[in-house]
Structures are given as C-alpha cells and as structure tokens.
CSV table of C-alpha atoms in Angstrom, one decimal:
chain,number,residue,atom,x,y,z
I,228,MET,CA,-2.6,-5.6,-8.7
I,229,ALA,CA,-1.9,-2.2,-7.5
I,230,ASP,CA,1.0,-2.3,-9.8
I,231,ALA,CA,1.3,-0.2,-13.0
I,232,ASN,CA,3.6,-2.9,-14.5
I,233,PHE,CA,1.0,-5.7,-14.0
I,234,PRO,CA,0.3,-7.2,-17.5
I,235,SER,CA,-3.2,-7.1,-18.9
I,236,LEU,CA,-3.3,-10.9,-19.2
I,237,SER,CA,-1.8,-13.4,-16.9
I,238,SER,CA,-2.4,-17.0,-16.0
I,239,ALA,CA,-3.2,-18.6,-12.6
I,240,VAL,CA,-2.1,-22.2,-12.4
I,241,CYS,CA,-3.4,-24.7,-9.8
I,242,TYR,CA,-1.3,-27.2,-8.0
I,243,VAL,CA,-1.9,-29.7,-5.3
I,244,ASP,CA,1.4,-28.6,-3.8
I,245,PRO,CA,2.0,-24.9,-4.8
I,246,ARG,CA,5.2,-24.7,-2.6
I,247,ALA,CA,6.8,-27.5,-4.6
I,248,ALA,CA,5.6,-25.8,-7.8
I,249,LEU,CA,7.3,-22.5,-6.9
I,250,ALA,CA,10.6,-24.4,-6.5
I,251,PHE,CA,10.4,-26.5,-9.6
I,252,LEU,CA,9.2,-23.6,-11.8
I,253,GLU,CA,12.2,-21.5,-10.7
I,254,GLN,CA,14.5,-24.4,-11.2
I,255,ALA,CA,13.2,-25.4,-14.7
I,256,PHE,CA,12.3,-22.0,-16.2
I,257,GLY,CA,14.1,-19.4,-14.1
I,258,PHE,CA,10.8,-17.8,-13.0
I,259,GLU,CA,11.3,-15.6,-10.0
I,260,ILE,CA,8.9,-15.3,-7.0
I,261,SER,CA,7.7,-11.8,-6.9
I,262,MET,CA,5.0,-12.2,-4.3
I,263,LEU,CA,4.3,-14.9,-1.7
I,264,ILE,CA,1.7,-14.7,1.1
I,265,GLU,CA,1.6,-17.3,3.8
I,266,ASP,CA,-1.1,-17.3,6.5
I,267,GLY,CA,-0.6,-17.8,10.2
I,268,ALA,CA,-0.6,-21.6,9.7
I,269,GLY,CA,2.1,-21.4,7.0
I,270,ASN,CA,-0.3,-22.2,4.1
I,271,ILE,CA,0.3,-20.3,0.8
I,272,ALA,CA,-2.6,-17.9,0.3
I,273,HIS,CA,-1.3,-16.3,-2.8
I,274,SER,CA,1.8,-16.2,-5.0
I,275,GLU,CA,3.1,-14.6,-8.1
I,276,MET,CA,6.2,-15.4,-10.3
I,277,ARG,CA,7.7,-13.1,-12.9
I,278,PHE,CA,9.3,-14.0,-16.2
I,279,GLY,CA,10.3,-11.1,-18.4
I,280,SER,CA,7.3,-8.8,-18.6
I,281,SER,CA,4.8,-11.5,-17.6
I,282,VAL,CA,3.3,-12.9,-14.4
I,283,VAL,CA,2.1,-16.4,-13.5
I,284,MET,CA,0.2,-17.0,-10.3
I,285,VAL,CA,0.8,-20.3,-8.6
I,286,GLY,CA,-2.0,-21.4,-6.4
I,287,ASN,CA,-3.7,-24.4,-4.8
I,288,GLU,CA,-6.9,-26.1,-5.7
I,289,TRP,CA,-8.9,-23.3,-4.2
I,290,SER,CA,-12.4,-24.3,-5.2
I,291,ALA,CA,-14.2,-27.4,-6.3
I,292,ASP,CA,-13.7,-26.3,-9.9
I,293,HIS,CA,-10.0,-25.6,-9.7
I,294,LYS,CA,-7.9,-28.6,-10.1
I,295,SER,CA,-4.3,-29.6,-10.8
I,296,PRO,CA,-3.9,-32.1,-13.7
I,297,ARG,CA,-2.7,-34.5,-11.0
I,298,SER,CA,-6.2,-34.6,-9.6
I,299,ILE,CA,-8.0,-35.1,-12.9
I,300,GLY,CA,-6.1,-37.8,-14.7
I,301,GLY,CA,-3.5,-35.6,-16.2
I,302,LYS,CA,-5.9,-33.5,-18.3
I,303,ASN,CA,-5.1,-29.9,-19.2
I,304,THR,CA,-7.7,-27.4,-20.3
I,305,GLN,CA,-5.2,-24.7,-21.2
I,306,THR,CA,-1.4,-24.5,-21.6
I,307,VAL,CA,0.9,-21.6,-20.9
I,308,HIS,CA,3.3,-20.7,-23.6
I,309,ILE,CA,6.8,-19.3,-23.0
I,310,GLN,CA,8.5,-17.3,-25.7
I,311,ILE,CA,12.3,-16.9,-25.2
I,312,GLU,CA,14.9,-15.1,-27.2
I,313,THR,CA,17.9,-17.4,-26.8
I,314,ASP,CA,18.9,-21.0,-26.8
I,315,VAL,CA,15.7,-23.0,-26.6
I,316,ASP,CA,17.7,-26.3,-26.6
I,317,ALA,CA,19.5,-25.2,-23.4
I,318,HIS,CA,16.1,-24.2,-21.9
I,319,CYS,CA,14.8,-27.7,-22.7
I,320,GLU,CA,17.8,-29.3,-21.0
I,321,ARG,CA,17.3,-27.2,-17.9
I,322,ALA,CA,13.6,-28.3,-17.7
I,323,ARG,CA,14.6,-31.9,-18.2
I,324,ALA,CA,17.2,-31.6,-15.4
I,325,ALA,CA,14.5,-30.2,-13.1
I,326,GLY,CA,12.4,-33.3,-13.5
I,327,PHE,CA,10.1,-32.2,-16.3
I,328,GLU,CA,9.1,-34.8,-18.8
I,329,ILE,CA,9.9,-33.7,-22.4
I,330,ILE,CA,6.9,-34.6,-24.4
I,331,VAL,CA,8.3,-33.3,-27.8
I,332,GLU,CA,12.0,-32.5,-28.2
I,333,PRO,CA,13.0,-29.2,-29.7
I,334,GLU,CA,12.2,-29.0,-33.3
I,335,THR,CA,12.1,-26.1,-35.9
I,336,GLN,CA,8.6,-25.4,-37.2
I,337,PHE,CA,7.6,-24.2,-40.6
I,338,TYR,CA,6.7,-20.8,-39.1
I,339,GLY,CA,10.3,-20.1,-38.0
I,340,ASP,CA,10.1,-21.0,-34.3
I,341,ARG,CA,12.0,-23.8,-32.7
I,342,THR,CA,9.8,-25.3,-30.0
I,343,TYR,CA,9.5,-28.0,-27.4
I,344,ARG,CA,6.8,-29.2,-25.2
I,345,CYS,CA,7.1,-30.5,-21.6
I,346,ARG,CA,5.0,-31.7,-18.7
I,347,ASP,CA,5.8,-30.5,-15.1
I,348,PRO,CA,5.7,-32.9,-12.1
I,349,GLU,CA,2.0,-32.2,-11.5
I,350,GLY,CA,1.0,-32.7,-15.2
I,351,HIS,CA,0.7,-29.1,-16.5
I,352,ILE,CA,1.9,-28.9,-20.1
I,353,TRP,CA,4.1,-26.0,-21.1
I,354,THR,CA,5.2,-25.0,-24.6
I,355,VAL,CA,8.4,-23.1,-25.2
I,356,ALA,CA,9.6,-21.4,-28.4
I,357,GLN,CA,12.4,-19.3,-29.8
I,358,THR,CA,12.1,-17.6,-33.2
I,359,VAL,CA,15.1,-18.8,-35.2
I,360,ALA,CA,14.1,-17.7,-38.8
I,361,THR,CA,12.0,-15.0,-40.4
I,362,VAL,CA,9.4,-16.7,-42.6
I,363,SER,CA,6.9,-14.8,-44.8
I,364,ALA,CA,3.2,-15.7,-44.9
I,365,ALA,CA,3.6,-16.8,-48.5
I,366,GLU,CA,6.4,-19.1,-47.6
I,367,MET,CA,4.4,-20.6,-44.7
I,368,GLU,CA,1.4,-21.1,-47.0
I,369,ALA,CA,3.5,-22.9,-49.5
I,370,GLU,CA,5.1,-25.0,-46.9
I,371,SER,CA,2.0,-25.9,-44.9
I,372,GLY,CA,-0.9,-25.6,-47.3
I,373,LEU,CA,-2.7,-23.4,-44.8
I,374,LYS,CA,-4.4,-20.1,-45.5
I,375,ILE,CA,-2.6,-17.6,-43.1
I,376,THR,CA,-3.9,-14.2,-42.2
I,377,GLY,CA,-2.7,-11.8,-39.6
I,378,TRP,CA,0.9,-12.6,-40.0
I,379,ALA,CA,3.1,-9.5,-39.8
V,193,MET,CA,4.1,-20.6,12.6
V,194,THR,CA,3.8,-17.0,11.6
V,195,SER,CA,2.3,-15.3,8.6
V,196,LYS,CA,4.7,-14.1,5.9
V,197,VAL,CA,4.3,-11.6,3.2
V,198,TYR,CA,7.1,-11.7,0.7
V,199,VAL,CA,7.6,-9.4,-2.4
V,200,ALA,CA,10.5,-9.1,-4.7
V,201,LEU,CA,11.4,-6.6,-7.4
V,202,ARG,CA,14.4,-5.9,-9.5
V,203,VAL,CA,16.0,-2.5,-9.4
V,204,LYS,CA,18.6,-1.1,-11.8
V,205,ALA,CA,21.5,-0.7,-9.3
V,206,SER,CA,24.2,-2.7,-7.5
V,207,PRO,CA,23.3,-4.3,-4.1
V,208,GLU,CA,25.6,-1.7,-2.5
V,209,ARG,CA,23.7,1.2,-4.1
V,210,ALA,CA,20.3,-0.4,-3.4
V,211,PHE,CA,21.2,-1.0,0.3
V,212,GLU,CA,22.3,2.6,0.5
V,213,ALA,CA,19.1,3.9,-1.1
V,214,PHE,CA,16.9,1.7,1.1
V,215,THR,CA,18.6,2.7,4.4
V,216,GLY,CA,20.1,6.2,3.7
V,217,GLU,CA,17.4,7.7,1.4
V,218,ILE,CA,14.2,6.2,2.7
V,219,GLY,CA,12.9,9.7,3.6
V,220,ALA,CA,13.0,10.7,-0.1
V,221,TRP,CA,11.2,7.7,-1.7
V,222,TRP,CA,8.9,6.4,1.0
V,223,ARG,CA,5.2,7.1,0.3
V,224,PRO,CA,2.9,7.2,3.4
V,225,SER,CA,0.0,4.9,3.2
V,226,GLY,CA,-3.5,5.5,4.4
V,227,LEU,CA,-3.9,1.7,5.0
V,228,PHE,CA,-0.7,1.0,6.8
V,229,GLN,CA,-0.2,4.2,8.8
V,230,THR,CA,2.8,4.2,11.0
V,231,THR,CA,1.5,7.4,12.6
V,232,PRO,CA,-1.8,9.4,12.2
V,233,ARG,CA,0.0,12.3,10.5
V,234,PRO,CA,2.8,11.1,8.3
V,235,GLY,CA,6.4,12.4,9.0
V,236,VAL,CA,9.7,11.5,7.4
V,237,LEU,CA,11.3,8.1,7.9
V,238,SER,CA,14.9,7.5,8.6
V,239,PHE,CA,17.3,4.8,9.8
V,240,GLU,CA,19.3,5.8,12.8
V,241,GLY,CA,22.6,3.9,13.4
V,242,GLY,CA,23.3,0.4,12.3
V,243,GLU,CA,22.5,-2.8,14.3
V,244,GLY,CA,20.9,-1.9,17.5
V,245,GLY,CA,19.8,1.4,16.0
V,246,ARG,CA,16.3,2.1,14.9
V,247,LEU,CA,13.9,3.1,12.1
V,248,ILE,CA,12.1,6.3,13.1
V,249,GLU,CA,9.5,8.7,11.8
V,250,THR,CA,10.0,12.4,12.5
V,251,ARG,CA,6.8,14.3,12.6
V,252,ALA,CA,6.3,17.9,11.4
V,253,GLY,CA,6.7,19.3,14.9
V,254,GLY,CA,9.9,17.4,15.5
V,255,LYS,CA,8.3,14.6,17.6
V,256,VAL,CA,9.9,11.2,16.9
V,257,PHE,CA,8.0,7.9,16.7
V,258,GLU,CA,10.1,4.7,16.8
V,259,ILE,CA,8.8,2.2,14.2
V,260,GLY,CA,11.3,-0.4,15.3
V,261,ARG,CA,14.8,-1.4,16.4
V,262,ILE,CA,17.3,-2.6,13.8
V,263,ARG,CA,17.9,-6.3,14.5
V,264,LEU,CA,20.4,-7.1,11.8
V,265,TRP,CA,22.5,-4.8,9.7
V,266,ASP,CA,24.6,-6.7,7.1
V,267,PRO,CA,25.3,-4.3,4.1
V,268,PRO,CA,24.8,-4.9,1.3
V,269,ARG,CA,23.0,-8.2,1.8
V,270,ARG,CA,20.5,-8.1,4.5
V,271,LEU,CA,18.6,-5.9,6.9
V,272,VAL,CA,16.1,-6.9,9.6
V,273,PHE,CA,14.1,-4.4,11.7
V,274,ALA,CA,11.0,-4.5,13.9
V,275,TRP,CA,7.8,-2.9,12.7
V,276,ARG,CA,5.3,-1.2,14.9
V,277,GLN,CA,2.5,1.2,14.0
V,278,ALA,CA,1.2,3.8,16.4
V,279,ASN,CA,-2.2,2.1,16.1
V,280,PHE,CA,-0.8,-1.4,17.2
V,281,PRO,CA,-1.5,-2.6,20.7
V,282,PRO,CA,1.6,-2.0,22.9
V,283,ASP,CA,2.8,-5.6,23.0
V,284,LEU,CA,2.6,-6.3,19.3
V,285,HIS,CA,5.8,-6.2,17.2
V,286,THR,CA,6.1,-7.5,13.7
V,287,GLU,CA,9.3,-8.0,11.8
V,288,VAL,CA,10.6,-7.0,8.4
V,289,GLU,CA,13.6,-8.5,6.6
V,290,VAL,CA,15.0,-6.9,3.4
V,291,ALA,CA,17.4,-8.7,1.2
V,292,PHE,CA,19.5,-7.5,-1.7
V,293,GLU,CA,20.7,-10.1,-4.3
V,294,ALA,CA,22.7,-9.3,-7.4
V,295,VAL,CA,21.2,-10.6,-10.7
V,296,GLY,CA,23.5,-9.6,-13.5
V,297,GLU,CA,23.7,-5.8,-13.4
V,298,GLU,CA,20.5,-5.5,-11.4
V,299,THR,CA,19.6,-6.2,-7.8
V,300,ARG,CA,16.6,-8.2,-6.6
V,301,VAL,CA,15.3,-6.5,-3.6
V,302,SER,CA,13.0,-8.6,-1.5
V,303,VAL,CA,10.9,-7.7,1.6
V,304,GLU,CA,9.5,-10.3,4.0
V,305,HIS,CA,7.1,-8.9,6.6
V,306,ARG,CA,6.4,-11.5,9.3
V,307,GLY,CA,3.6,-11.7,11.9
V,308,PHE,CA,1.2,-9.2,10.5
V,309,HIS,CA,-1.7,-11.6,11.0
V,310,ASN,CA,-1.3,-10.9,14.8
V,311,VAL,CA,-2.7,-7.4,14.2
V,312,PRO,CA,-6.0,-7.5,16.2
V,313,ASP,CA,-9.4,-6.1,15.1
V,314,GLY,CA,-9.2,-2.3,15.3
V,315,ALA,CA,-7.7,0.6,13.5
V,316,ALA,CA,-4.8,-1.2,11.9
V,317,ARG,CA,-6.9,-4.0,10.4
V,318,HIS,CA,-9.7,-2.1,8.8
V,319,GLY,CA,-12.1,-5.0,9.5
V,320,TRP,CA,-10.3,-7.2,7.0
V,321,PRO,CA,-9.8,-11.0,7.2
V,322,ASP,CA,-6.2,-12.2,7.2
V,323,GLN,CA,-6.0,-13.0,3.5
V,324,LEU,CA,-7.1,-9.5,2.4
V,325,LEU,CA,-4.9,-7.8,5.1
V,326,LEU,CA,-1.9,-9.7,4.0
V,327,LEU,CA,-2.5,-9.1,0.2
V,328,ARG,CA,-2.9,-5.4,0.8
V,329,LEU,CA,0.3,-5.4,2.9
V,330,ALA,CA,2.1,-7.2,0.0
V,331,GLU,CA,0.9,-4.5,-2.4
V,332,PHE,CA,1.9,-1.8,0.0
V,333,TRP,CA,5.5,-3.1,0.1
V,334,ARG,CA,5.7,-3.7,-3.6
V,335,GLY,CA,4.6,-0.1,-4.1
V,336,GLN,CA,7.3,1.1,-1.8
V,337,ILE,CA,10.1,-0.9,-3.4
V,338,ALA,CA,8.9,0.3,-6.9
V,339,GLN,CA,9.2,3.9,-5.6
V,340,MET,CA,12.7,3.2,-4.5
V,341,GLY,CA,13.4,1.6,-7.9
V,342,GLU,CA,12.3,4.7,-9.7
V,343,ARG,CA,14.7,6.7,-7.8
V,344,LEU,CA,17.5,4.3,-8.9
V,345,GLY,CA,16.5,4.8,-12.6
C-alpha cells in the first residue's frame, strides 16, 4: 500500500493473539515486521511482515467471518506456502524449536522439491519447500502417472 | 498507553552510513507530504547538533521552524526526536524513534512514531478516525525511508 514494492498478491492471516503470532512467525520463519500500528489502547490495528519479496499481514479476528483456526476447531481454508532456496531441513528444525508442530517431516517429492508441513501455535498450516532437483515433465508423468501441463 | 506506528525497511548500506544519511542528508531525500505537513509551505529539513539539538525546517525566506528537540543521539544505533507540526495545538508533542540494525551487509532502518492519535480534529487530522490516520502515517514514513534507501543505492 502506497509502496511500489508491494506484491500483487499477499495473504492476511487471522489470529486470536496477533502479537504472539508476530513473535512466533519471526522466531520460526525469520519473517521481519515491516509495519505495525497500535492504537491508543495498545491494540494492534494493522501489521505486515516481509519475507523475501513477499508480504504477509498478521491480524486479529476482525469480523464475524474472520477466524483463527483456534476458534473453529483447527480448520484451515487456505494455507500459505513458503518457497526457500537453501536448507529446508534446517528451516524445519527452526520451526520445531519455535514450538510449531511438524505435521509431515521433510521429504523429497517426485517434482523435485523437498517439502515439509507444519502447524503454528494457533493452528494455521504452513507448507515449506526447497527445489533440490530439476525434473522434466516427462519424468514426473512417468513417476506419478499424472498428466502434467504448464511445467516449464 | 500511547499509539505507535512502526515501519521497517532494509537499505543497502552499513548502519554507520544509514545513520549518517538519515541525520546528515535528510534535506536531500525528504519528500514533503501534503497529508503530514510540518509547515504550510515546505522548506528544507536538517538536524542541528546532536543530543539536545533539534530537527528544523528552513523555509524559502530563511525562517526556521523547529519540528522537535533531539532527545537521544546514539550513532549508529538509535535516534529519538520530538515531532511537532505547525498545525498541531501548542501543547501537543509526538515522538519519533529511529533505529539502525545491521542485517548481513544491509541495515534494517525502523521508525516508530508515538502518540499521533493525540492529534485533535482539525487541520492535521483531515477528519480521519485513528486507524486511517495511523495507517497513512505509517505509509508516509515508509515512503520517506524508501526515498533514503534509493539514495543509498
């Protein structure tokens, strides 16, 4: 917003306790707070964190239709994916040390990415991947039995 | 409690260089804002002296407006100064803290502007509720730091 570097797509994630979320997302994933607005009562009105060229907004349950997974039995309706360039295993250990539950440990997939999946303390699921091998569409089709289009 | 508006951006420079650019070259990169006017007709900003000194705006005719006193001068880490606009009531002072933190070869420059929700209805508020006023203030500061960052390459 009012920023030429603001990406065309970004995600706004709801938390019961956004202040705690800002801290654990920094600890687990190295996201950096780039904007934080607190009102006269000390409540968080708006916040943004940066990671690489992307932005995630960390907010509260600001309407009746915006809920943290913690408030709706742990359900997620979308997940945010993090693509990193180095050492996904170390990334996973950092998330674990920050109190995130590792749902699926790092594993190399048929499409050449090594991925893991974790749940943050309020129940949001995050997926993380690092490309570790270059795989052609033909190789992936042979491996998976899927018909694959749009693969560079 | 007081309101806080915090923004942070990385710039391609050391903390020493970023501190120097913020304090010594503000007149070159600062962009006057129609929304957060320090004076009705913009002049040139400069920091005068260290701790106990002041941030001033020198108008075209040479007249000087004091934006605020420098409350902390701790190069290259931290800087705190008072912030007053000409359209503020006389007793209203807000505060700005700027921090410079090395991240690899870059510096994370953060600005925290405190107390702006105390700006009363009138010229400085544009009729806005707190949330909009504070969001615009955050965007204003992010734009200023981005300008400084461009200067640093």
